[in-house]
Amino acid sequence: MNKQLIQQVNSLKSTVDSLNATISAQTQLIAQLNQTIQELREQLNKNSKNSSKPPSSDGFKKPAPKSLRKSSGKKVGGQKGHQGNHLAVIKAPDEIVKYMPFACEGCLHYQMCKGVACIAEKRHVIDAVVTVHVTEHQALELPICMLHGVTRISSMEFLST
């Protein structure tokens, strides 16, 4: 019976040693995982304000801007009594360029139609270099095309750029 008891004690010692090794391995793994979690949290908390990351890497979690300005108490926008400024349409441009409908190019009645064409649209292009040079672009409309008998309007799509 003494041998049996010694075998059980040895078996229990080997089981305890095995469990201690497992616990030690798990403790090391838990420590590594905790360190990884800490590093990932630090990465998540970094943005362009508290690291050398560019602002484009902030994504949708941009930090709220913190202005040092104090509120004046006035409403946002133009205040009462302020007339405001705007770019007025110039009545006498330096140059006028007229555009006939592209379909009319090469037509036999081109010059006659150009004489009766009406202004369908006007746009001003202001080139302010040293002096102001205003060009008025006029899209012309033919009420009735002499050749086809339909209304034609020129396009100023190329001015949209």
XYZ file of C-alpha atoms in Angstrom:
161
model
C 0.000 0.000 0.000
C 2.934 2.272 0.603
C 4.045 1.871 -3.037
C 0.600 2.751 -4.254
C 0.558 5.902 -2.166
C 4.009 6.941 -3.446
C 2.828 6.405 -7.056
C -0.225 8.579 -6.474
C 1.906 11.287 -4.854
C 4.366 11.185 -7.795
C 1.476 11.268 -10.263
C -0.013 14.264 -8.460
C 3.415 16.016 -8.404
C 3.802 15.545 -12.165
C 0.248 16.855 -12.694
C 1.001 19.884 -10.475
C 4.280 20.511 -12.368
C 2.426 20.262 -15.691
C -0.284 22.660 -14.461
C 2.361 25.114 -13.146
C 4.088 25.069 -16.576
C 0.730 25.727 -18.272
C -0.031 28.582 -15.859
C 3.422 30.089 -16.453
C 2.976 29.899 -20.249
C -0.492 31.452 -19.987
C 0.837 34.239 -17.732
C 3.502 35.093 -20.341
C 0.884 35.035 -23.131
C -1.442 37.307 -21.109
C 1.419 39.765 -20.536
C 2.229 39.825 -24.291
C -1.446 40.310 -25.187
C -1.796 43.143 -22.652
C 1.233 44.873 -24.158
C -0.203 44.455 -27.688
C -3.544 45.880 -26.514
C -1.751 48.859 -24.952
C 0.187 49.541 -28.195
C -3.001 49.318 -30.293
C -4.814 51.714 -27.945
C -1.938 54.183 -28.283
C -2.151 53.910 -32.087
C -5.913 54.498 -32.008
C -5.502 57.587 -29.849
C -2.950 59.162 -32.198
C -4.088 61.810 -34.660
C -2.516 64.689 -36.545
C -2.676 66.927 -33.436
C -0.691 64.699 -31.052
C 1.683 62.868 -33.409
C 3.586 63.293 -36.649
C 0.737 61.740 -38.662
C -0.609 63.808 -41.592
C -4.140 65.273 -41.278
C -5.356 63.042 -44.113
C -4.798 59.991 -41.897
C -7.348 61.238 -39.335
C -10.214 59.771 -41.392
C -13.688 60.531 -40.076
C -12.486 60.868 -36.469
C -11.076 64.359 -36.821
C -10.569 66.187 -33.526
C -12.899 69.108 -32.915
C -11.259 72.456 -33.719
C -10.610 74.545 -30.636
C -10.830 78.232 -31.404
C -9.340 80.780 -29.047
C -11.740 83.474 -30.269
C -14.485 84.653 -27.957
C -18.065 85.024 -29.199
C -19.065 88.602 -30.033
C -22.739 87.930 -29.398
C -23.715 89.057 -32.905
C -25.683 86.878 -35.307
C -23.807 85.007 -38.034
C -23.700 86.678 -41.496
C -24.188 90.257 -42.636
C -25.269 92.687 -39.953
C -28.253 95.041 -40.145
C -27.601 98.146 -42.190
C -24.645 96.673 -44.087
C -25.175 97.164 -47.844
C -22.795 94.430 -48.984
C -20.619 94.273 -52.068
C -21.047 92.212 -55.202
C -19.644 91.984 -58.696
C -21.925 94.082 -60.899
C -22.657 93.383 -64.566
C -20.635 95.805 -66.668
C -22.747 97.781 -69.141
C -19.936 98.581 -71.591
C -17.529 95.619 -71.942
C -14.197 96.165 -73.683
C -14.895 93.453 -76.242
C -17.970 91.540 -77.456
C -17.657 88.086 -79.008
C -20.776 86.658 -80.674
C -21.273 82.902 -81.139
C -23.580 81.580 -83.838
C -25.007 78.048 -83.501
C -22.463 75.439 -84.600
C -25.029 73.895 -86.956
C -25.055 77.150 -88.960
C -21.331 77.001 -89.834
C -20.937 76.730 -93.600
C -24.609 77.529 -94.302
C -25.362 79.564 -97.438
C -27.509 81.989 -95.431
C -25.004 82.415 -92.572
C -24.477 86.198 -92.936
C -28.198 86.901 -93.378
C -29.069 84.816 -90.316
C -26.310 86.486 -88.290
C -27.977 89.836 -88.980
C -31.348 88.729 -87.544
C -30.040 86.595 -84.659
C -31.083 87.571 -81.121
C -29.024 87.375 -77.924
C -30.065 84.258 -75.996
C -27.529 84.484 -73.157
C -24.701 86.731 -71.943
C -21.714 85.900 -69.752
C -18.933 88.207 -68.670
C -15.371 86.971 -68.300
C -13.291 89.399 -66.263
C -9.528 89.188 -66.684
C -7.927 91.405 -64.048
C -4.181 91.439 -64.639
C -2.960 95.019 -64.500
C -5.931 96.552 -66.241
C -9.429 95.133 -66.407
C -10.454 93.669 -69.758
C -14.081 92.530 -69.915
C -15.265 90.320 -72.743
C -18.992 89.843 -73.222
C -19.873 86.507 -74.787
C -23.281 86.414 -76.461
C -24.998 83.183 -77.476
C -27.137 83.970 -80.505
C -30.504 82.481 -81.350
C -31.994 82.264 -84.807
C -35.798 82.522 -84.561
C -36.134 80.708 -87.902
C -33.261 79.125 -89.839
C -33.520 80.095 -93.518
C -32.396 76.628 -94.632
C -34.097 74.281 -92.144
C -36.978 76.414 -90.832
C -36.276 75.650 -87.139
C -35.073 77.755 -84.189
C -31.339 77.414 -83.496
C -29.484 78.540 -80.380
C -25.704 78.644 -80.046
C -23.998 77.023 -77.088
C -21.456 78.601 -74.746
C -20.566 75.325 -73.008
C -16.846 75.890 -73.588
C -16.992 78.986 -71.320
C -18.008 76.902 -68.292
C -14.431 75.767 -67.694
